[in-house]
mmCIF file of C-alpha atoms and ligand atoms in Angstrom:
data_model
loop_
_atom_site.group_PDB
_atom_site.id
_atom_site.type_symbol
_atom_site.label_atom_id
_atom_site.label_comp_id
_atom_site.label_asym_id
_atom_site.label_seq_id
_atom_site.Cartn_x
_atom_site.Cartn_y
_atom_site.Cartn_z
ATOM 1 C CA MET A 442 13.561 13.123 -12.925
ATOM 2 C CA ARG A 443 10.626 11.011 -11.691
ATOM 3 C CA ILE A 444 11.264 8.136 -9.311
ATOM 4 C CA LEU A 445 8.810 5.482 -8.117
ATOM 5 C CA GLY A 446 9.555 4.547 -4.505
ATOM 6 C CA ILE A 447 8.462 1.245 -2.953
ATOM 7 C CA GLU A 448 8.549 0.518 0.791
ATOM 8 C CA SER A 449 7.635 -2.734 2.570
ATOM 9 C CA SER A 450 10.191 -3.107 5.372
ATOM 10 C CA CYS A 451 7.774 -3.519 8.259
ATOM 11 C CA ASP A 452 3.985 -3.246 8.420
ATOM 12 C CA GLU A 453 3.181 -0.578 5.826
ATOM 13 C CA THR A 454 3.010 -1.293 2.093
ATOM 14 C CA ALA A 455 3.768 2.006 0.395
ATOM 15 C CA ALA A 456 4.393 3.425 -3.074
ATOM 16 C CA GLY A 457 4.923 6.983 -4.249
ATOM 17 C CA VAL A 458 6.203 9.025 -7.165
ATOM 18 C CA VAL A 459 8.531 11.951 -6.469
ATOM 19 C CA GLU A 460 9.959 14.500 -8.894
ATOM 20 C CA ASP A 461 13.578 15.687 -8.535
ATOM 21 C CA GLY A 462 13.808 14.358 -4.994
ATOM 22 C CA ALA A 463 11.554 17.104 -3.668
ATOM 23 C CA ARG A 464 8.062 17.244 -5.172
ATOM 24 C CA ILE A 465 5.544 14.555 -4.177
ATOM 25 C CA LEU A 466 3.352 13.550 -7.127
ATOM 26 C CA SER A 467 1.766 10.690 -5.158
ATOM 27 C CA ASP A 468 2.216 8.988 -1.811
ATOM 28 C CA ARG A 469 0.077 5.937 -0.962
ATOM 29 C CA VAL A 470 0.302 3.841 2.181
ATOM 30 C CA ALA A 471 -1.642 0.652 2.949
ATOM 31 C CA SER A 472 -1.332 0.222 6.709
ATOM 32 C CA GLN A 473 -1.541 -3.140 8.468
ATOM 33 C CA LEU A 474 -1.929 -1.460 11.857
ATOM 34 C CA GLU A 475 -5.340 -2.934 12.647
ATOM 35 C CA ILE A 476 -4.277 -6.436 11.623
ATOM 36 C CA HIS A 477 -1.308 -6.447 14.024
ATOM 37 C CA ALA A 478 -2.980 -4.449 16.818
ATOM 38 C CA ARG A 479 -4.766 -7.524 18.143
ATOM 39 C CA TYR A 480 -1.367 -9.183 18.721
ATOM 40 C CA GLY A 481 0.161 -6.072 20.315
ATOM 41 C CA GLY A 482 2.999 -6.013 17.770
ATOM 42 C CA VAL A 483 3.965 -6.858 14.203
ATOM 43 C CA VAL A 484 3.719 -10.567 13.319
ATOM 44 C CA PRO A 485 6.335 -11.057 10.553
ATOM 45 C CA GLU A 486 4.625 -13.915 8.691
ATOM 46 C CA VAL A 487 1.293 -12.078 8.658
ATOM 47 C CA ALA A 488 3.058 -8.887 7.514
ATOM 48 C CA SER A 489 4.750 -10.468 4.489
ATOM 49 C CA ARG A 490 1.525 -12.152 3.335
ATOM 50 C CA GLN A 491 -0.308 -8.839 3.639
ATOM 51 C CA HIS A 492 2.409 -7.061 1.615
ATOM 52 C CA ILE A 493 1.870 -9.585 -1.199
ATOM 53 C CA LEU A 494 -1.831 -8.717 -1.284
ATOM 54 C CA SER A 495 -1.270 -4.949 -1.181
ATOM 55 C CA VAL A 496 1.862 -4.200 -3.168
ATOM 56 C CA ILE A 497 0.454 -4.209 -6.739
ATOM 57 C CA PRO A 498 -2.762 -2.299 -5.886
ATOM 58 C CA VAL A 499 -0.770 0.316 -3.938
ATOM 59 C CA ILE A 500 1.701 0.815 -6.809
ATOM 60 C CA LYS A 501 -1.184 1.111 -9.289
ATOM 61 C CA GLN A 502 -2.833 3.736 -7.069
ATOM 62 C CA ALA A 503 0.416 5.683 -6.736
ATOM 63 C CA MET A 504 0.968 5.671 -10.515
ATOM 64 C CA ALA A 505 -2.645 6.735 -11.178
ATOM 65 C CA GLU A 506 -2.538 9.491 -8.574
ATOM 66 C CA ALA A 507 0.693 10.823 -10.108
ATOM 67 C CA GLY A 508 -0.893 10.623 -13.568
ATOM 68 C CA ALA A 509 2.216 8.709 -14.595
ATOM 69 C CA THR A 510 2.783 5.906 -17.091
ATOM 70 C CA TRP A 511 5.869 3.672 -16.937
ATOM 71 C CA ARG A 512 7.434 5.814 -19.685
ATOM 72 C CA ASP A 513 7.227 8.869 -17.438
ATOM 73 C CA LEU A 514 9.482 7.227 -14.852
ATOM 74 C CA ASP A 515 13.270 7.545 -14.712
ATOM 75 C CA GLY A 516 13.963 4.940 -12.043
ATOM 76 C CA ILE A 517 12.724 2.662 -9.268
ATOM 77 C CA ALA A 518 13.884 3.012 -5.649
ATOM 78 C CA VAL A 519 13.096 0.286 -3.134
ATOM 79 C CA THR A 520 13.855 -0.284 0.540
ATOM 80 C CA ASN A 521 16.199 -3.293 0.814
ATOM 81 C CA GLY A 522 16.950 -3.053 4.553
ATOM 82 C CA PRO A 523 16.921 -2.857 7.499
ATOM 83 C CA GLY A 524 13.646 -4.584 8.274
ATOM 84 C CA LEU A 525 11.845 -7.913 8.277
ATOM 85 C CA ALA A 526 13.298 -10.239 5.617
ATOM 86 C CA GLY A 527 9.948 -11.596 4.429
ATOM 87 C CA SER A 528 8.482 -8.097 4.207
ATOM 88 C CA LEU A 529 11.495 -6.562 2.439
ATOM 89 C CA LEU A 530 11.480 -9.392 -0.126
ATOM 90 C CA VAL A 531 8.021 -8.432 -1.396
ATOM 91 C CA GLY A 532 9.025 -4.848 -2.203
ATOM 92 C CA VAL A 533 12.439 -5.743 -3.597
ATOM 93 C CA ASN A 534 11.140 -8.496 -5.887
ATOM 94 C CA THR A 535 8.297 -6.304 -7.131
ATOM 95 C CA ALA A 536 10.731 -3.455 -7.831
ATOM 96 C CA LYS A 537 13.068 -5.789 -9.717
ATOM 97 C CA ALA A 538 10.206 -7.140 -11.841
ATOM 98 C CA ILE A 539 9.097 -3.609 -12.778
ATOM 99 C CA ALA A 540 12.676 -2.518 -13.515
ATOM 100 C CA LEU A 541 13.207 -5.523 -15.785
ATOM 101 C CA ALA A 542 9.841 -5.293 -17.560
ATOM 102 C CA HIS A 543 10.091 -1.555 -18.249
ATOM 103 C CA ASN A 544 13.857 -1.292 -18.615
ATOM 104 C CA LEU A 545 14.223 1.160 -15.735
ATOM 105 C CA PRO A 546 17.276 1.669 -13.491
ATOM 106 C CA LEU A 547 16.971 0.306 -9.951
ATOM 107 C CA THR A 548 18.443 1.462 -6.652
ATOM 108 C CA GLY A 549 18.211 -0.110 -3.200
ATOM 109 C CA VAL A 550 17.582 2.357 -0.371
ATOM 110 C CA ASN A 551 18.424 2.004 3.310
ATOM 111 C CA HIS A 552 15.167 2.560 5.204
ATOM 112 C CA LEU A 553 16.837 4.920 7.721
ATOM 113 C CA GLU A 554 18.401 6.939 4.912
ATOM 114 C CA GLY A 555 14.880 7.170 3.504
ATOM 115 C CA HIS A 556 13.587 8.579 6.806
ATOM 116 C CA ILE A 557 16.304 11.265 6.691
ATOM 117 C CA TYR A 558 15.317 12.247 3.131
ATOM 118 C CA ALA A 559 11.722 12.901 4.210
ATOM 119 C CA ASN A 560 13.203 16.283 5.176
ATOM 120 C CA TRP A 561 13.876 17.061 1.496
ATOM 121 C CA LEU A 562 10.148 16.706 0.756
ATOM 122 C CA VAL A 563 9.107 19.559 3.015
ATOM 123 C CA GLU A 564 7.833 22.681 1.278
ATOM 124 C CA SER A 565 9.534 25.311 3.384
ATOM 125 C CA SER A 566 12.058 28.080 2.934
ATOM 126 C CA LEU A 567 14.291 26.251 5.424
ATOM 127 C CA LYS A 568 16.116 23.585 3.389
ATOM 128 C CA PRO A 569 18.559 20.957 4.664
ATOM 129 C CA ASN A 570 22.050 22.432 4.778
ATOM 130 C CA PHE A 571 25.244 20.396 5.370
ATOM 131 C CA PRO A 572 26.934 19.618 7.675
ATOM 132 C CA LEU A 573 24.058 18.555 9.897
ATOM 133 C CA VAL A 574 23.329 16.202 12.742
ATOM 134 C CA CYS A 575 20.409 13.868 12.240
ATOM 135 C CA LEU A 576 18.443 12.313 15.088
ATOM 136 C CA ILE A 577 16.840 9.127 13.748
ATOM 137 C CA VAL A 578 14.198 7.801 16.136
ATOM 138 C CA SER A 579 12.038 4.915 14.965
ATOM 139 C CA GLY A 580 10.667 1.614 16.182
ATOM 140 C CA GLY A 581 14.000 -0.090 15.596
ATOM 141 C CA HIS A 582 16.608 2.693 15.865
ATOM 142 C CA SER A 583 17.762 5.669 17.928
ATOM 143 C CA ASP A 584 20.805 7.009 16.134
ATOM 144 C CA LEU A 585 22.696 10.291 16.041
ATOM 145 C CA VAL A 586 24.316 10.654 12.633
ATOM 146 C CA LEU A 587 26.661 13.317 11.243
ATOM 147 C CA MET A 588 25.861 14.053 7.598
ATOM 148 C CA LYS A 589 28.459 16.085 5.674
ATOM 149 C CA GLY A 590 26.841 15.657 2.261
ATOM 150 C CA HIS A 591 24.436 13.446 0.332
ATOM 151 C CA GLY A 592 25.060 9.813 1.195
ATOM 152 C CA ASP A 593 27.865 10.749 3.628
ATOM 153 C CA TYR A 594 27.074 9.392 7.107
ATOM 154 C CA THR A 595 29.126 9.038 10.282
ATOM 155 C CA LEU A 596 27.426 7.276 13.160
ATOM 156 C CA LEU A 597 27.990 9.395 16.298
ATOM 157 C CA GLY A 598 25.852 7.403 18.703
ATOM 158 C CA ARG A 599 23.135 4.784 18.926
ATOM 159 C CA THR A 600 20.983 3.075 21.498
ATOM 160 C CA ARG A 601 22.664 0.448 23.601
ATOM 161 C CA ASP A 602 19.381 -1.360 24.269
ATOM 162 C CA ASP A 603 15.829 -0.356 23.314
ATOM 163 C CA ALA A 604 15.100 2.060 20.475
ATOM 164 C CA ALA A 605 13.024 5.124 21.419
ATOM 165 C CA GLY A 606 9.930 3.880 19.570
ATOM 166 C CA GLU A 607 10.365 0.419 21.038
ATOM 167 C CA ALA A 608 10.490 1.988 24.521
ATOM 168 C CA PHE A 609 7.232 3.870 23.820
ATOM 169 C CA ASP A 610 5.628 0.617 22.626
ATOM 170 C CA LYS A 611 6.777 -1.325 25.723
ATOM 171 C CA ALA A 612 5.747 1.454 28.124
ATOM 172 C CA ALA A 613 2.272 1.541 26.573
ATOM 173 C CA ARG A 614 1.968 -2.205 27.094
ATOM 174 C CA ILE A 615 3.056 -1.855 30.752
ATOM 175 C CA LEU A 616 0.467 0.883 31.292
ATOM 176 C CA GLY A 617 -2.220 -1.096 29.446
ATOM 177 C CA LEU A 618 -2.727 1.706 26.918
ATOM 178 C CA GLY A 619 -2.646 -0.363 23.697
ATOM 179 C CA TYR A 620 -0.678 -0.320 20.443
ATOM 180 C CA PRO A 621 1.192 1.327 18.815
ATOM 181 C CA GLY A 622 2.726 2.873 21.904
ATOM 182 C CA GLY A 623 3.914 6.275 20.663
ATOM 183 C CA PRO A 624 0.567 7.780 19.740
ATOM 184 C CA VAL A 625 -1.309 6.289 22.744
ATOM 185 C CA ILE A 626 1.335 7.441 25.273
ATOM 186 C CA GLN A 627 1.285 10.895 23.693
ATOM 187 C CA GLN A 628 -2.494 11.039 23.952
ATOM 188 C CA ALA A 629 -2.581 9.841 27.570
ATOM 189 C CA ALA A 630 0.210 12.283 28.463
ATOM 190 C CA GLU A 631 -1.891 15.262 27.304
ATOM 191 C CA THR A 632 -4.140 14.876 30.365
ATOM 192 C CA GLY A 633 -1.357 13.989 32.816
ATOM 193 C CA THR A 634 1.487 15.765 34.590
ATOM 194 C CA PRO A 635 5.080 14.450 34.552
ATOM 195 C CA SER A 636 5.086 13.929 38.320
ATOM 196 C CA VAL A 637 6.464 10.362 38.536
ATOM 197 C CA PRO A 638 10.245 10.366 39.040
ATOM 198 C CA LEU A 639 11.921 8.107 36.448
ATOM 199 C CA PRO A 640 15.656 7.582 35.848
ATOM 200 C CA HIS A 641 17.393 9.272 32.898
ATOM 201 C CA ALA A 642 20.361 7.416 31.426
ATOM 202 C CA TRP A 643 22.665 10.188 30.224
ATOM 203 C CA LEU A 644 25.677 7.997 29.291
ATOM 204 C CA LYS A 645 27.821 11.131 29.704
ATOM 205 C CA GLY A 646 30.798 11.542 27.389
ATOM 206 C CA THR A 647 29.111 9.510 24.648
ATOM 207 C CA ASN A 648 26.421 10.185 22.069
ATOM 208 C CA ASP A 649 24.765 6.849 22.884
ATOM 209 C CA PHE A 650 21.297 6.323 24.323
ATOM 210 C CA SER A 651 19.789 3.814 26.734
ATOM 211 C CA PHE A 652 16.056 3.529 27.345
ATOM 212 C CA SER A 653 15.677 0.161 29.029
ATOM 213 C CA GLY A 654 16.229 1.646 32.533
ATOM 214 C CA ILE A 655 13.274 4.028 32.206
ATOM 215 C CA LYS A 656 11.102 1.179 30.962
ATOM 216 C CA THR A 657 12.188 -1.149 33.802
ATOM 217 C CA ALA A 658 11.538 1.549 36.425
ATOM 218 C CA LEU A 659 8.025 1.944 35.025
ATOM 219 C CA LEU A 660 7.522 -1.834 35.104
ATOM 220 C CA ARG A 661 8.592 -2.020 38.773
ATOM 221 C CA LEU A 662 6.113 0.754 39.673
ATOM 222 C CA ALA A 663 3.325 -1.017 37.782
ATOM 223 C CA GLU A 664 4.105 -4.379 39.382
ATOM 224 C CA GLY A 665 4.144 -2.745 42.814
ATOM 225 C CA GLY A 666 0.714 -1.233 42.170
ATOM 226 C CA LYS A 667 2.282 2.215 42.566
ATOM 227 C CA ILE A 668 0.799 3.825 39.466
ATOM 228 C CA ALA A 669 -2.110 5.952 40.626
ATOM 229 C CA SER A 670 -2.650 7.670 37.294
ATOM 230 C CA PRO A 671 -1.669 6.104 33.930
ATOM 231 C CA ALA A 672 -1.886 9.608 32.444
ATOM 232 C CA ASP A 673 0.747 10.940 34.890
ATOM 233 C CA ALA A 674 2.918 7.866 34.276
ATOM 234 C CA ALA A 675 2.619 8.325 30.487
ATOM 235 C CA ALA A 676 3.494 12.027 30.781
ATOM 236 C CA SER A 677 6.489 11.216 32.999
ATOM 237 C CA PHE A 678 7.738 8.524 30.639
ATOM 238 C CA GLN A 679 7.362 10.735 27.561
ATOM 239 C CA GLU A 680 9.094 13.648 29.296
ATOM 240 C CA ALA A 681 12.046 11.461 30.364
ATOM 241 C CA VAL A 682 12.601 10.033 26.867
ATOM 242 C CA VAL A 683 12.144 13.411 25.154
ATOM 243 C CA GLU A 684 14.453 15.145 27.640
ATOM 244 C CA VAL A 685 17.304 12.743 26.840
ATOM 245 C CA LEU A 686 16.730 12.865 23.050
ATOM 246 C CA VAL A 687 16.605 16.680 22.956
ATOM 247 C CA THR A 688 19.600 17.228 25.243
ATOM 248 C CA LYS A 689 21.831 14.728 23.468
ATOM 249 C CA ALA A 690 20.881 15.857 19.949
ATOM 250 C CA ILE A 691 21.721 19.481 20.834
ATOM 251 C CA ALA A 692 24.982 18.439 22.529
ATOM 252 C CA ALA A 693 26.069 16.429 19.462
ATOM 253 C CA ALA A 694 25.210 19.339 17.149
ATOM 254 C CA ARG A 695 27.369 21.657 19.303
ATOM 255 C CA GLU A 696 30.227 19.153 19.501
ATOM 256 C CA TYR A 697 30.434 18.844 15.710
ATOM 257 C CA GLY A 698 29.705 22.500 14.939
ATOM 258 C CA VAL A 699 26.979 21.747 12.408
ATOM 259 C CA GLU A 700 24.470 24.088 10.744
ATOM 260 C CA GLN A 701 21.253 22.247 11.539
ATOM 261 C CA ILE A 702 19.550 19.426 13.382
ATOM 262 C CA LEU A 703 17.366 17.090 11.308
ATOM 263 C CA VAL A 704 14.879 14.737 12.929
ATOM 264 C CA ALA A 705 13.529 11.603 11.252
ATOM 265 C CA GLY A 706 11.582 8.402 11.940
ATOM 266 C CA GLY A 707 8.248 7.516 13.530
ATOM 267 C CA VAL A 708 9.044 9.031 16.950
ATOM 268 C CA ALA A 709 9.673 12.383 15.210
ATOM 269 C CA ALA A 710 5.862 12.528 15.067
ATOM 270 C CA ASN A 711 5.847 13.031 18.847
ATOM 271 C CA ARG A 712 4.381 16.442 19.665
ATOM 272 C CA ARG A 713 6.409 16.977 22.846
ATOM 273 C CA LEU A 714 9.681 16.052 21.115
ATOM 274 C CA ARG A 715 8.953 18.459 18.263
ATOM 275 C CA GLN A 716 7.968 21.256 20.628
ATOM 276 C CA ARG A 717 10.974 20.929 22.945
ATOM 277 C CA LEU A 718 13.525 20.604 20.136
ATOM 278 C CA LEU A 719 12.182 23.659 18.337
ATOM 279 C CA GLU A 720 12.137 25.650 21.599
ATOM 280 C CA GLU A 721 15.492 24.586 23.014
ATOM 281 C CA SER A 722 17.794 24.212 20.013
ATOM 282 C CA PRO A 723 20.059 27.184 19.294
ATOM 283 C CA LEU A 724 20.300 25.854 15.709
ATOM 284 C CA PRO A 725 17.583 25.529 13.066
ATOM 285 C CA VAL A 726 15.663 22.251 13.475
ATOM 286 C CA LEU A 727 14.005 20.464 10.540
ATOM 287 C CA ILE A 728 11.261 17.931 11.251
ATOM 288 C CA PRO A 729 9.024 16.512 8.526
ATOM 289 C CA PRO A 730 5.246 16.871 8.807
ATOM 290 C CA LEU A 731 3.605 13.991 10.720
ATOM 291 C CA ARG A 732 2.587 12.030 7.620
ATOM 292 C CA LEU A 733 6.201 11.928 6.411
ATOM 293 C CA CYS A 734 7.653 10.895 9.799
ATOM 294 C CA THR A 735 6.128 7.423 9.818
ATOM 295 C CA ASP A 736 6.836 4.859 7.110
ATOM 296 C CA ASN A 737 6.048 5.976 3.554
ATOM 297 C CA ALA A 738 7.478 5.547 0.061
ATOM 298 C CA ALA A 739 7.851 9.207 -0.951
ATOM 299 C CA MET A 740 10.906 9.373 1.330
ATOM 300 C CA ILE A 741 12.350 6.283 -0.390
ATOM 301 C CA ALA A 742 11.821 7.887 -3.818
ATOM 302 C CA ALA A 743 13.438 11.143 -2.618
ATOM 303 C CA CYS A 744 16.478 9.269 -1.361
ATOM 304 C CA GLY A 745 16.552 7.218 -4.573
ATOM 305 C CA TYR A 746 16.781 10.419 -6.628
ATOM 306 C CA PHE A 747 19.972 11.480 -4.824
ATOM 307 C CA ARG A 748 21.383 7.955 -5.165
ATOM 308 C CA PHE A 749 20.746 7.922 -8.935
ATOM 309 C CA ARG A 750 22.314 11.384 -9.221
ATOM 310 C CA ALA A 751 25.421 9.986 -7.517
ATOM 311 C CA GLY A 752 25.480 7.047 -9.942
ATOM 312 C CA LYS A 753 24.463 4.522 -7.282
ATOM 313 C CA THR A 754 22.391 1.982 -9.200
ATOM 314 C CA ASP A 755 21.868 -1.681 -8.371
ATOM 315 C CA GLY A 756 21.523 -4.713 -10.612
ATOM 316 C CA LEU A 757 18.810 -7.346 -10.600
ATOM 317 C CA ASP A 758 20.918 -9.213 -8.044
ATOM 318 C CA LEU A 759 19.876 -6.615 -5.428
ATOM 319 C CA ASP A 760 19.110 -8.555 -2.250
ATOM 320 C CA VAL A 761 17.386 -7.779 1.043
ATOM 321 C CA VAL A 762 19.671 -7.046 4.024
ATOM 322 C CA PRO A 763 17.574 -7.270 7.219
ATOM 323 C CA ALA A 764 20.381 -5.782 9.374
ATOM 324 C CA LEU A 765 21.578 -3.190 6.802
ATOM 325 C CA LYS A 766 23.718 -0.447 8.408
ATOM 326 C CA LEU A 767 23.692 3.228 7.506
ATOM 327 C CA ALA A 768 27.307 4.068 8.220
HETATM 328 O O1 KG4 B 488 9.564 4.877 11.508
HETATM 329 P P1 KG4 B 488 8.424 4.035 11.947
HETATM 330 O O2 KG4 B 488 7.075 4.313 11.366
HETATM 331 O O3 KG4 B 488 8.750 2.526 11.686
HETATM 332 C C1 KG4 B 488 10.041 2.038 11.857
HETATM 333 O O4 KG4 B 488 10.874 2.219 10.946
HETATM 334 O O5 KG4 B 488 10.294 1.514 12.976
HETATM 335 O O6 KG4 B 488 8.384 4.156 13.539
HETATM 336 C C2 KG4 B 488 7.452 3.457 14.303
HETATM 337 C C3 KG4 B 488 7.638 3.847 15.756
HETATM 338 C C4 KG4 B 488 6.757 3.033 16.703
HETATM 339 O O7 KG4 B 488 7.556 2.529 17.751
HETATM 340 C C5 KG4 B 488 5.752 4.064 17.204
HETATM 341 O O8 KG4 B 488 5.315 3.801 18.536
HETATM 342 C C6 KG4 B 488 6.561 5.355 17.140
HETATM 343 O O9 KG4 B 488 7.302 5.224 15.952
HETATM 344 N N1 KG4 B 488 5.689 6.529 17.071
HETATM 345 C C7 KG4 B 488 5.673 7.484 18.024
HETATM 346 C C8 KG4 B 488 4.653 8.405 17.656
HETATM 347 N N2 KG4 B 488 4.104 7.978 16.473
HETATM 348 C C9 KG4 B 488 4.760 6.827 16.125
HETATM 349 N N3 KG4 B 488 6.391 7.625 19.155
HETATM 350 C C10 KG4 B 488 6.130 8.696 19.934
HETATM 351 N N4 KG4 B 488 5.164 9.605 19.666
HETATM 352 C C11 KG4 B 488 4.409 9.509 18.534
HETATM 353 N N5 KG4 B 488 3.463 10.415 18.281
HETATM 354 ZN ZN1 ZN B 489 10.554 3.509 9.573
#
């Protein structure tokens, strides 16, 4: 079964063809990173206009790279939330037009569910095995989710304020390191030592997260001119966030007696997070390769495959849901 995935929820226009939810035939991403970098964040109106320019060329490239014609496809999967309404609309309307023109079934995919399914695209002997706990860490979310089977999610915990990626982005701005925050903090941290004491919000007895305290502490230090080395501050910030994510993910996995920990979302690209989770978890940990952690459409196609298999198709009335929930 070959599925074309389309993703346009934020600032990447992406299309990819995936076979049987596991084999990537093509995976194209047109990034708007440079366009938004000068504003220090994603400008929604600019993003949706850019998606309109990119979506058809990116789909054409993905189809060509997969060597696929429309007849070779079995369905279209498209992100319909959560995300920016104007951005989501471009992907969803394009997907609907293709589904109608070529008489293909359509399914709307939750972007976070897509991130989780990036783990099904990994060529490794270690395959996802239910029940599992998934740590979803992106620019907009920090969730701990219990997954007992395909499409079966129970939200165990979430952030009460900033998402992990959002915290990285804000910390980078405070330290004057640029955008996007995750990669630049990680790079600065490589030459620093985590010597600056920063508060950890453990929120004991819950699986929730809070990252605004760490960010505010960093801001106070910066305002007081107390940051001698941005590299040390970056390393300290990264260590504090990673420490909380790793500890709480392992605790949740123990509490629910699961088989594995899955990690997903843009922050899963963080080298320190990957290293510490793999070292400290008593359970197998699955993390997609870097390219599949950040936004892409192969993960949307993979998720779409499992949705089609479960009979979850959508009609041409499929709409965007900017605040779509996973569970
Ligand atoms: O999943 P994603 O590409 O988009 C959303 O769905 O939000 O995640 C983007 C987030 C950004 O906040 C970015 O700073 C963060 O992922 N990120 C990282 C790294 N690479 C991207 N955070 C920490 N370390 C990284 N290496
Ligand atoms: Zn994402």
